[in-house]
PDB file of C-alpha atoms and ligand atoms in Angstrom:
ATOM      1  CA  UNK M 978      15.921 -31.659  10.409  1.00  0.00           C
ATOM      2  CA  UNK M 979      18.682 -30.812  12.867  1.00  0.00           C
ATOM      3  CA  UNK M 980      17.328 -28.992  15.892  1.00  0.00           C
ATOM      4  CA  UNK M 981      18.997 -25.685  16.498  1.00  0.00           C
ATOM      5  CA  UNK M 982      19.173 -24.925  20.174  1.00  0.00           C
ATOM      6  CA  UNK M 983      19.902 -21.349  21.153  1.00  0.00           C
ATOM      7  CA  UNK M 984      20.041 -19.565  24.474  1.00  0.00           C
ATOM      8  CA  UNK M 985      16.925 -17.305  24.861  1.00  0.00           C
ATOM      9  CA  UNK M 986      19.052 -14.147  24.434  1.00  0.00           C
ATOM     10  CA  UNK M 987      20.639 -15.449  21.255  1.00  0.00           C
ATOM     11  CA  UNK M 988      17.239 -16.580  19.900  1.00  0.00           C
ATOM     12  CA  UNK M 989      15.768 -13.121  20.614  1.00  0.00           C
ATOM     13  CA  UNK M 990      18.768 -11.458  18.927  1.00  0.00           C
ATOM     14  CA  UNK M 991      18.330 -13.723  15.890  1.00  0.00           C
ATOM     15  CA  UNK M 992      14.625 -12.864  15.672  1.00  0.00           C
ATOM     16  CA  UNK M 993      15.423  -9.141  15.931  1.00  0.00           C
ATOM     17  CA  UNK M 994      17.962  -9.515  13.143  1.00  0.00           C
ATOM     18  CA  UNK M 995      15.359 -11.290  10.952  1.00  0.00           C
ATOM     19  CA  UNK M 996      12.889  -8.431  11.554  1.00  0.00           C
ATOM     20  CA  UNK M 997      15.552  -5.834  10.717  1.00  0.00           C
ATOM     21  CA  UNK M 998      16.119  -7.664   7.433  1.00  0.00           C
ATOM     22  CA  UNK M 999      12.389  -7.463   6.653  1.00  0.00           C
ATOM     23  CA  UNK M1000      11.618 -11.100   7.557  1.00  0.00           C
ATOM     24  CA  UNK M1001       8.846 -10.326   9.965  1.00  0.00           C
ATOM     25  CA  UNK M1002       6.481 -13.203   9.460  1.00  0.00           C
ATOM     26  CA  UNK M1003       6.398 -16.950   8.912  1.00  0.00           C
ATOM     27  CA  UNK M1004       4.609 -17.910   5.706  1.00  0.00           C
ATOM     28  CA  UNK M1005       4.474 -21.680   6.297  1.00  0.00           C
ATOM     29  CA  UNK M1006       3.653 -23.965   9.204  1.00  0.00           C
ATOM     30  CA  UNK M1007       6.841 -26.010   8.732  1.00  0.00           C
ATOM     31  CA  UNK M1008      10.344 -24.606   8.364  1.00  0.00           C
ATOM     32  CA  UNK M1009      12.134 -25.849   5.233  1.00  0.00           C
ATOM     33  CA  UNK M1010      15.632 -27.186   5.834  1.00  0.00           C
ATOM     34  CA  UNK M1011      17.149 -26.201   2.515  1.00  0.00           C
ATOM     35  CA  UNK M1012      20.478 -27.862   3.417  1.00  0.00           C
ATOM     36  CA  UNK M1013      18.683 -31.217   3.470  1.00  0.00           C
ATOM     37  CA  UNK M1014      17.117 -30.783   0.019  1.00  0.00           C
ATOM     38  CA  UNK M1015      18.766 -32.368  -3.025  1.00  0.00           C
ATOM     39  CA  UNK M1016      20.843 -29.842  -4.992  1.00  0.00           C
ATOM     40  CA  UNK M1017      18.902 -28.150  -7.789  1.00  0.00           C
ATOM     41  CA  UNK M1018      19.373 -29.602 -11.281  1.00  0.00           C
ATOM     42  CA  UNK M1019      22.318 -27.936 -12.979  1.00  0.00           C
ATOM     43  CA  UNK M1020      21.071 -25.293 -15.372  1.00  0.00           C
ATOM     44  CA  UNK M1021      24.103 -25.733 -17.655  1.00  0.00           C
ATOM     45  CA  UNK M1022      24.918 -29.174 -19.028  1.00  0.00           C
ATOM     46  CA  UNK M1023      28.383 -30.446 -18.072  1.00  0.00           C
ATOM     47  CA  UNK M1024      30.981 -30.192 -20.811  1.00  0.00           C
ATOM     48  CA  UNK M1025      31.092 -33.356 -22.902  1.00  0.00           C
ATOM     49  CA  UNK M1026      34.214 -34.751 -24.464  1.00  0.00           C
ATOM     50  CA  UNK M1027      34.677 -33.258 -27.966  1.00  0.00           C
ATOM     51  CA  UNK M1028      32.953 -35.399 -30.551  1.00  0.00           C
ATOM     52  CA  UNK M1029      34.697 -36.480 -33.702  1.00  0.00           C
ATOM     53  CA  UNK M1030      34.002 -34.219 -36.707  1.00  0.00           C
ATOM     54  CA  UNK M1031      30.968 -35.628 -38.537  1.00  0.00           C
ATOM     55  CA  UNK M1032      31.777 -36.862 -41.994  1.00  0.00           C
ATOM     56  CA  UNK M1033      28.332 -35.892 -43.367  1.00  0.00           C
ATOM     57  CA  UNK M1034      26.257 -32.772 -42.550  1.00  0.00           C
ATOM     58  CA  UNK M1035      23.911 -33.408 -39.572  1.00  0.00           C
ATOM     59  CA  UNK M1036      20.256 -33.284 -40.581  1.00  0.00           C
ATOM     60  CA  UNK M1037      18.386 -30.235 -39.282  1.00  0.00           C
ATOM     61  CA  UNK M1038      16.159 -31.239 -36.349  1.00  0.00           C
ATOM     62  CA  UNK M1039      12.441 -30.487 -36.734  1.00  0.00           C
ATOM     63  CA  UNK M1040      11.482 -27.220 -35.024  1.00  0.00           C
ATOM     64  CA  UNK M1041      10.547 -27.642 -31.372  1.00  0.00           C
ATOM     65  CA  UNK M1042       7.032 -26.456 -30.462  1.00  0.00           C
ATOM     66  CA  UNK M1043       6.953 -22.759 -29.628  1.00  0.00           C
ATOM     67  CA  UNK M1044       7.152 -22.098 -25.888  1.00  0.00           C
ATOM     68  CA  UNK M1045       3.874 -20.965 -24.360  1.00  0.00           C
ATOM     69  CA  UNK M1046       3.391 -17.223 -23.942  1.00  0.00           C
ATOM     70  CA  UNK M1047       4.338 -16.216 -20.429  1.00  0.00           C
ATOM     71  CA  UNK M1048       1.526 -14.853 -18.278  1.00  0.00           C
ATOM     72  CA  UNK M1049       1.349 -11.045 -18.299  1.00  0.00           C
ATOM     73  CA  UNK M1050       4.054  -9.881 -15.891  1.00  0.00           C
ATOM     74  CA  UNK M1051       2.597  -8.130 -12.874  1.00  0.00           C
ATOM     75  CA  UNK M1052       4.360  -4.928 -13.889  1.00  0.00           C
ATOM     76  CA  UNK M1053       2.588  -4.541 -17.234  1.00  0.00           C
ATOM     77  CA  UNK M1054       1.045  -1.110 -17.991  1.00  0.00           C
ATOM     78  CA  UNK M1055      -1.975  -3.118 -19.208  1.00  0.00           C
ATOM     79  CA  UNK M1056      -2.721  -3.951 -15.577  1.00  0.00           C
ATOM     80  CA  UNK M1057      -3.095  -0.259 -14.755  1.00  0.00           C
ATOM     81  CA  UNK M1058      -5.560   0.037 -17.644  1.00  0.00           C
ATOM     82  CA  UNK M1059      -7.419  -3.061 -16.388  1.00  0.00           C
ATOM     83  CA  UNK M1060      -7.616  -1.567 -12.892  1.00  0.00           C
ATOM     84  CA  UNK M1061      -8.974   1.731 -14.272  1.00  0.00           C
ATOM     85  CA  UNK M1062     -11.559  -0.108 -16.345  1.00  0.00           C
ATOM     86  CA  UNK M1063     -12.729  -2.258 -13.425  1.00  0.00           C
ATOM     87  CA  UNK M1064     -12.793   0.736 -11.065  1.00  0.00           C
ATOM     88  CA  UNK M1065     -14.764   2.879 -13.533  1.00  0.00           C
ATOM     89  CA  UNK M1066     -17.500   0.258 -13.685  1.00  0.00           C
ATOM     90  CA  UNK M1067     -18.122   0.348  -9.919  1.00  0.00           C
ATOM     91  CA  UNK M1068     -21.075   2.586  -9.088  1.00  0.00           C
ATOM     92  CA  UNK M1069     -20.899   2.378  -5.288  1.00  0.00           C
ATOM     93  CA  UNK M1070     -18.238   1.938  -2.627  1.00  0.00           C
ATOM     94  CA  UNK M1071     -19.558  -1.585  -1.969  1.00  0.00           C
ATOM     95  CA  UNK M1072     -19.150  -2.503  -5.658  1.00  0.00           C
ATOM     96  CA  UNK M1073     -15.665  -1.012  -5.678  1.00  0.00           C
ATOM     97  CA  UNK M1074     -14.700  -3.001  -2.590  1.00  0.00           C
ATOM     98  CA  UNK M1075     -15.921  -6.218  -4.235  1.00  0.00           C
ATOM     99  CA  UNK M1076     -13.943  -5.330  -7.377  1.00  0.00           C
ATOM    100  CA  UNK M1077     -10.746  -4.676  -5.391  1.00  0.00           C
ATOM    101  CA  UNK M1078     -11.146  -7.960  -3.506  1.00  0.00           C
ATOM    102  CA  UNK M1079     -11.604  -9.844  -6.793  1.00  0.00           C
ATOM    103  CA  UNK M1080      -8.738  -8.087  -8.601  1.00  0.00           C
ATOM    104  CA  UNK M1081      -5.733 -10.335  -9.263  1.00  0.00           C
ATOM    105  CA  UNK M1082      -3.508  -7.864 -11.109  1.00  0.00           C
ATOM    106  CA  UNK M1083      -1.397  -6.556  -8.217  1.00  0.00           C
ATOM    107  CA  UNK M1084       1.640  -8.590  -7.174  1.00  0.00           C
ATOM    108  CA  UNK M1085       1.261  -7.448  -3.551  1.00  0.00           C
ATOM    109  CA  UNK M1086      -1.914  -9.494  -3.180  1.00  0.00           C
ATOM    110  CA  UNK M1087       0.131 -12.694  -3.521  1.00  0.00           C
ATOM    111  CA  UNK M1088       2.031 -12.129  -0.293  1.00  0.00           C
ATOM    112  CA  UNK M1089      -0.573 -10.284   1.784  1.00  0.00           C
ATOM    113  CA  UNK M1090      -2.829 -12.051   4.267  1.00  0.00           C
ATOM    114  CA  UNK M1091      -5.782  -9.701   3.785  1.00  0.00           C
ATOM    115  CA  UNK M1092      -7.152  -7.038   1.501  1.00  0.00           C
ATOM    116  CA  UNK M1093      -7.227  -3.814   3.523  1.00  0.00           C
ATOM    117  CA  UNK M1094      -9.942  -1.710   1.909  1.00  0.00           C
ATOM    118  CA  UNK M1095     -11.233   0.932   4.331  1.00  0.00           C
ATOM    119  CA  UNK M1096     -12.519   1.717   7.786  1.00  0.00           C
ATOM    120  CA  UNK M1097     -14.837   4.364   9.225  1.00  0.00           C
ATOM    121  CA  UNK M1098     -17.997   5.795   7.727  1.00  0.00           C
ATOM    122  CA  UNK M1099     -18.682   5.834   3.992  1.00  0.00           C
ATOM    123  CA  UNK M1100     -19.836   9.369   3.194  1.00  0.00           C
ATOM    124  CA  UNK M1101     -17.998  10.927   6.165  1.00  0.00           C
ATOM    125  CA  UNK M1102     -16.854  14.528   5.552  1.00  0.00           C
ATOM    126  CA  UNK M1103     -13.153  13.645   5.931  1.00  0.00           C
ATOM    127  CA  UNK M1104     -11.438  10.905   3.936  1.00  0.00           C
ATOM    128  CA  UNK M1105      -7.908  10.044   5.055  1.00  0.00           C
ATOM    129  CA  UNK M1106      -5.622   8.405   2.511  1.00  0.00           C
ATOM    130  CA  UNK M1107      -2.454   6.792   3.875  1.00  0.00           C
ATOM    131  CA  UNK M1108       0.264   4.773   2.218  1.00  0.00           C
ATOM    132  CA  UNK M1109       0.021   1.025   2.756  1.00  0.00           C
ATOM    133  CA  UNK M1110      -1.107  -1.498   5.338  1.00  0.00           C
ATOM    134  CA  UNK M1111       1.550  -2.595   7.813  1.00  0.00           C
ATOM    135  CA  UNK M1112       1.737  -5.907   9.677  1.00  0.00           C
ATOM    136  CA  UNK M1113      -1.158  -5.105  12.082  1.00  0.00           C
ATOM    137  CA  UNK M1114      -3.404  -3.859   9.286  1.00  0.00           C
ATOM    138  CA  UNK M1115      -2.578  -6.925   7.167  1.00  0.00           C
ATOM    139  CA  UNK M1116      -3.464  -9.217  10.066  1.00  0.00           C
ATOM    140  CA  UNK M1117      -6.732  -7.456  10.936  1.00  0.00           C
ATOM    141  CA  UNK M1118      -7.793  -6.352   7.430  1.00  0.00           C
ATOM    142  CA  UNK M1119      -8.360  -2.702   8.477  1.00  0.00           C
ATOM    143  CA  UNK M1120      -6.299   0.422   7.789  1.00  0.00           C
ATOM    144  CA  UNK M1121      -4.455   2.335  10.513  1.00  0.00           C
ATOM    145  CA  UNK M1122      -5.043  -0.041  13.425  1.00  0.00           C
ATOM    146  CA  UNK M1123      -1.405  -0.275  14.584  1.00  0.00           C
ATOM    147  CA  UNK M1124       0.481   2.257  16.714  1.00  0.00           C
ATOM    148  CA  UNK M1125       0.524   4.938  14.028  1.00  0.00           C
ATOM    149  CA  UNK M1126      -3.217   4.503  13.522  1.00  0.00           C
ATOM    150  CA  UNK M1127      -3.778   4.854  17.254  1.00  0.00           C
ATOM    151  CA  UNK M1128      -1.858   8.128  17.206  1.00  0.00           C
ATOM    152  CA  UNK M1129      -3.977   9.276  14.259  1.00  0.00           C
ATOM    153  CA  UNK M1130      -7.164   8.458  16.204  1.00  0.00           C
ATOM    154  CA  UNK M1131      -5.926  10.523  19.162  1.00  0.00           C
ATOM    155  CA  UNK M1132      -5.037  13.440  16.884  1.00  0.00           C
ATOM    156  CA  UNK M1133      -8.511  13.579  15.309  1.00  0.00           C
ATOM    157  CA  UNK M1134     -10.088  13.067  18.719  1.00  0.00           C
ATOM    158  CA  UNK M1135      -8.402  16.338  19.729  1.00  0.00           C
ATOM    159  CA  UNK M1136     -10.622  18.168  17.192  1.00  0.00           C
ATOM    160  CA  UNK M1137     -13.676  16.122  18.161  1.00  0.00           C
ATOM    161  CA  UNK M1138     -13.637  13.663  15.241  1.00  0.00           C
ATOM    162  CA  UNK M1139     -13.677   9.887  15.274  1.00  0.00           C
ATOM    163  CA  UNK M1140     -13.602   7.048  12.782  1.00  0.00           C
ATOM    164  CA  UNK M1141     -16.950   5.843  14.120  1.00  0.00           C
ATOM    165  CA  UNK M1142     -18.650   9.105  13.103  1.00  0.00           C
ATOM    166  CA  UNK M1143     -16.644  11.563  11.007  1.00  0.00           C
ATOM    167  CA  UNK M1144     -13.783   9.814   9.215  1.00  0.00           C
ATOM    168  CA  UNK M1145     -13.414   7.428   6.313  1.00  0.00           C
ATOM    169  CA  UNK M1146      -9.938   5.890   6.108  1.00  0.00           C
ATOM    170  CA  UNK M1147      -8.086   4.102   3.345  1.00  0.00           C
ATOM    171  CA  UNK M1148      -4.630   3.767   1.772  1.00  0.00           C
ATOM    172  CA  UNK M1149      -3.268   4.097  -1.738  1.00  0.00           C
ATOM    173  CA  UNK M1150      -2.368   0.389  -1.505  1.00  0.00           C
ATOM    174  CA  UNK M1151      -4.810  -2.332  -0.517  1.00  0.00           C
ATOM    175  CA  UNK M1152      -2.198  -4.963   0.251  1.00  0.00           C
ATOM    176  CA  UNK M1153       0.809  -4.902   2.541  1.00  0.00           C
ATOM    177  CA  UNK M1154       4.150  -4.796   0.703  1.00  0.00           C
ATOM    178  CA  UNK M1155       6.221  -7.716   2.074  1.00  0.00           C
ATOM    179  CA  UNK M1156       8.473  -6.595   4.913  1.00  0.00           C
ATOM    180  CA  UNK M1157       6.986  -3.071   4.470  1.00  0.00           C
ATOM    181  CA  UNK M1158       9.211  -2.515   1.439  1.00  0.00           C
ATOM    182  CA  UNK M1159       8.560   0.564  -0.690  1.00  0.00           C
ATOM    183  CA  UNK M1160       5.853  -0.271  -3.216  1.00  0.00           C
ATOM    184  CA  UNK M1161       6.945  -0.164  -6.848  1.00  0.00           C
ATOM    185  CA  UNK M1162       5.545   2.568  -9.091  1.00  0.00           C
ATOM    186  CA  UNK M1163       3.548  -0.094 -10.956  1.00  0.00           C
ATOM    187  CA  UNK M1164       1.969  -1.370  -7.725  1.00  0.00           C
ATOM    188  CA  UNK M1165       1.111   2.192  -6.755  1.00  0.00           C
ATOM    189  CA  UNK M1166      -0.349   2.997 -10.174  1.00  0.00           C
ATOM    190  CA  UNK M1167      -2.578  -0.089 -10.152  1.00  0.00           C
ATOM    191  CA  UNK M1168      -3.982   0.572  -6.672  1.00  0.00           C
ATOM    192  CA  UNK M1169      -4.245   4.300  -7.296  1.00  0.00           C
ATOM    193  CA  UNK M1170      -6.702   3.654 -10.125  1.00  0.00           C
ATOM    194  CA  UNK M1171      -9.031   2.165  -7.490  1.00  0.00           C
ATOM    195  CA  UNK M1172      -8.241   4.811  -4.866  1.00  0.00           C
ATOM    196  CA  UNK M1173      -9.169   7.694  -7.176  1.00  0.00           C
ATOM    197  CA  UNK M1174     -12.501   6.023  -7.915  1.00  0.00           C
ATOM    198  CA  UNK M1175     -12.838   5.338  -4.175  1.00  0.00           C
ATOM    199  CA  UNK M1176     -12.674   9.087  -3.493  1.00  0.00           C
ATOM    200  CA  UNK M1177     -15.222   9.809  -6.243  1.00  0.00           C
ATOM    201  CA  UNK M1178     -17.673   7.291  -4.803  1.00  0.00           C
ATOM    202  CA  UNK M1179     -17.171   8.131  -1.098  1.00  0.00           C
ATOM    203  CA  UNK M1180     -17.706  11.863  -1.860  1.00  0.00           C
ATOM    204  CA  UNK M1181     -15.862  13.349   1.139  1.00  0.00           C
ATOM    205  CA  UNK M1182     -15.919  17.114   1.708  1.00  0.00           C
ATOM    206  CA  UNK M1183     -12.134  17.000   1.925  1.00  0.00           C
ATOM    207  CA  UNK M1184      -9.241  14.554   1.689  1.00  0.00           C
ATOM    208  CA  UNK M1185      -6.293  14.328   4.082  1.00  0.00           C
ATOM    209  CA  UNK M1186      -3.183  12.824   2.491  1.00  0.00           C
ATOM    210  CA  UNK M1187      -1.005  11.238   5.180  1.00  0.00           C
ATOM    211  CA  UNK M1188       2.680  11.095   4.270  1.00  0.00           C
ATOM    212  CA  UNK M1189       4.839  11.827   1.238  1.00  0.00           C
ATOM    213  CA  UNK M1190       4.030   8.656  -0.710  1.00  0.00           C
ATOM    214  CA  UNK M1191       0.264   9.255  -0.607  1.00  0.00           C
ATOM    215  CA  UNK M1192       0.753  12.937  -1.455  1.00  0.00           C
ATOM    216  CA  UNK M1193       2.982  12.205  -4.460  1.00  0.00           C
ATOM    217  CA  UNK M1194       0.706   9.468  -5.786  1.00  0.00           C
ATOM    218  CA  UNK M1195      -2.666  11.173  -5.317  1.00  0.00           C
ATOM    219  CA  UNK M1196      -1.601  14.691  -6.345  1.00  0.00           C
ATOM    220  CA  UNK M1197       0.701  13.298  -9.049  1.00  0.00           C
ATOM    221  CA  UNK M1198       3.623  15.467  -7.988  1.00  0.00           C
ATOM    222  CA  UNK M1199       7.308  15.024  -7.307  1.00  0.00           C
ATOM    223  CA  UNK M1200       7.279  17.746  -4.644  1.00  0.00           C
ATOM    224  CA  UNK M1201       8.199  16.461  -1.165  1.00  0.00           C
ATOM    225  CA  UNK M1202       5.950  16.395   1.907  1.00  0.00           C
ATOM    226  CA  UNK M1203       8.039  18.997   3.761  1.00  0.00           C
ATOM    227  CA  UNK M1204       7.213  21.606   1.112  1.00  0.00           C
ATOM    228  CA  UNK M1205       3.584  20.582   0.611  1.00  0.00           C
ATOM    229  CA  UNK M1206       2.411  19.878   4.161  1.00  0.00           C
ATOM    230  CA  UNK M1207      -0.200  22.218   5.497  1.00  0.00           C
ATOM    231  CA  UNK M1208      -0.989  23.714   2.049  1.00  0.00           C
ATOM    232  CA  UNK M1209      -4.413  22.966   0.619  1.00  0.00           C
ATOM    233  CA  UNK M1210      -4.386  21.557  -2.911  1.00  0.00           C
ATOM    234  CA  UNK M1211      -7.254  20.819  -5.274  1.00  0.00           C
ATOM    235  CA  UNK M1212      -7.679  17.188  -6.217  1.00  0.00           C
ATOM    236  CA  UNK M1213      -9.281  16.901  -9.667  1.00  0.00           C
ATOM    237  CA  UNK M1214     -11.024  13.572 -10.163  1.00  0.00           C
ATOM    238  CA  UNK M1215     -11.849  11.811 -13.424  1.00  0.00           C
ATOM    239  CA  UNK M1216     -15.601  12.447 -13.025  1.00  0.00           C
ATOM    240  CA  UNK M1217     -14.895  16.193 -13.018  1.00  0.00           C
ATOM    241  CA  UNK M1218     -15.302  16.772  -9.272  1.00  0.00           C
ATOM    242  CA  UNK M1219     -12.757  18.782  -7.348  1.00  0.00           C
ATOM    243  CA  UNK M1220     -12.017  18.069  -3.692  1.00  0.00           C
ATOM    244  CA  UNK M1221      -9.809  20.088  -1.319  1.00  0.00           C
ATOM    245  CA  UNK M1222      -6.860  17.947  -0.233  1.00  0.00           C
ATOM    246  CA  UNK M1223      -4.448  18.610   2.621  1.00  0.00           C
ATOM    247  CA  UNK M1224      -0.988  16.984   2.678  1.00  0.00           C
ATOM    248  CA  UNK M1225       0.091  16.240   6.242  1.00  0.00           C
ATOM    249  CA  UNK M1226       2.821  14.260   7.962  1.00  0.00           C
ATOM    250  CA  UNK M1227       2.308  10.527   8.323  1.00  0.00           C
ATOM    251  CA  UNK M1228       1.629   9.516  11.952  1.00  0.00           C
ATOM    252  CA  UNK M1229       4.499   6.988  11.754  1.00  0.00           C
ATOM    253  CA  UNK M1230       6.813   9.952  11.012  1.00  0.00           C
ATOM    254  CA  UNK M1231       5.370  11.812  14.001  1.00  0.00           C
ATOM    255  CA  UNK M1232       6.159   8.832  16.222  1.00  0.00           C
ATOM    256  CA  UNK M1233       9.786   9.055  15.111  1.00  0.00           C
ATOM    257  CA  UNK M1234       9.907  12.861  15.128  1.00  0.00           C
ATOM    258  CA  UNK M1235       7.612  14.093  17.927  1.00  0.00           C
ATOM    259  CA  UNK M1236       8.768  17.715  17.456  1.00  0.00           C
ATOM    260  CA  UNK M1237       6.817  17.761  14.162  1.00  0.00           C
ATOM    261  CA  UNK M1238       3.534  17.197  16.020  1.00  0.00           C
ATOM    262  CA  UNK M1239       3.305  20.978  16.390  1.00  0.00           C
ATOM    263  CA  UNK M1240       2.882  21.386  12.619  1.00  0.00           C
ATOM    264  CA  UNK M1241       0.390  18.530  12.532  1.00  0.00           C
ATOM    265  CA  UNK M1242      -1.656  20.331  15.177  1.00  0.00           C
ATOM    266  CA  UNK M1243      -1.843  23.362  12.827  1.00  0.00           C
ATOM    267  CA  UNK M1244      -3.009  20.960  10.087  1.00  0.00           C
ATOM    268  CA  UNK M1245      -5.761  19.627  12.349  1.00  0.00           C
ATOM    269  CA  UNK M1246      -6.926  23.176  13.075  1.00  0.00           C
ATOM    270  CA  UNK M1247      -6.853  23.894   9.350  1.00  0.00           C
ATOM    271  CA  UNK M1248      -9.039  20.817   8.687  1.00  0.00           C
ATOM    272  CA  UNK M1249     -11.511  21.991  11.329  1.00  0.00           C
ATOM    273  CA  UNK M1250     -11.586  25.488   9.793  1.00  0.00           C
ATOM    274  CA  UNK M1251     -12.076  24.165   6.249  1.00  0.00           C
ATOM    275  CA  UNK M1252     -14.960  21.933   7.359  1.00  0.00           C
ATOM    276  CA  UNK M1253     -16.647  24.941   8.971  1.00  0.00           C
ATOM    277  CA  UNK M1254     -16.157  26.987   5.782  1.00  0.00           C
ATOM    278  CA  UNK M1255     -17.730  24.138   3.811  1.00  0.00           C
ATOM    279  CA  UNK M1256     -20.655  24.006   6.255  1.00  0.00           C
ATOM    280  CA  UNK M1257     -19.762  20.456   7.273  1.00  0.00           C
ATOM    281  CA  UNK M1258     -19.357  21.148  11.029  1.00  0.00           C
TER     282      UNK M1258
HETATM  283  N1  URA C2432       0.470   3.238   7.616  1.00  0.00           N
HETATM  284  C1  URA C2432      -0.322   3.545   6.576  1.00  0.00           C
HETATM  285  O1  URA C2432       0.027   4.370   5.731  1.00  0.00           O
HETATM  286  N2  URA C2432      -1.489   2.940   6.482  1.00  0.00           N
HETATM  287  C2  URA C2432      -1.922   2.057   7.374  1.00  0.00           C
HETATM  288  O2  URA C2432      -3.023   1.539   7.210  1.00  0.00           O
HETATM  289  C3  URA C2432      -1.084   1.764   8.463  1.00  0.00           C
HETATM  290  C4  URA C2432       0.109   2.359   8.567  1.00  0.00           C
END
């Protein structure tokens, strides 16, 4: 392969450009020089010279064997049903985690390095549900461990709560979407089947929904985060339980828009108040 030599500045600029395009990790040890590969076989046969008209009818060729049925596409509604079925069978958080790790029906799993299930204390009074693992979470296999997670830790610390003692943290997606792309509705629906069961089994006193995507998916609404943030909703689960749920801004949004931290502080105070009303503090 031809070696490409670039000045350090140009190499850094190229890397930045790759990251901006969503190419933020190497998935193989060796780079593939696609220019050196033989050209792919033509998918359309070249035009042949016109044949002479046959004098007798050509015999019909025997039918070719039927092509094999394609595997179920990873967008099939059946996969959502499968996920629900598998999730329903889990009777503890540990069983659910094993089921999620064994589940092969979500396309995101193919590109992720790790399954990111949860962090914190099972049975904690507060369960935080975010959107999806990012690069740091994918690498370490734990939710909210990157910069936005560190901000979230500091925010809860301000009301005397920590993931070691009072919080249980997960996402609606267990696998990082490549390049942090927006997850498809099918990917969300599949993972959400597990997340709803996750909430049933973890039995938090209340749920905090971080960011618009988690709010829309978990509360099954099209209403945006700006309208819903700070307003308590009731999350009705399939086993009949109802849990108070508070939509709040995602910490990644707060990093980009620090002026919104004021509203998030009100949300933290509201969480503290609700826990006291529920006798959980
Ligand atoms: N953002 C999320 O929504 N979840 C994480 O785990 C990390 C970043």
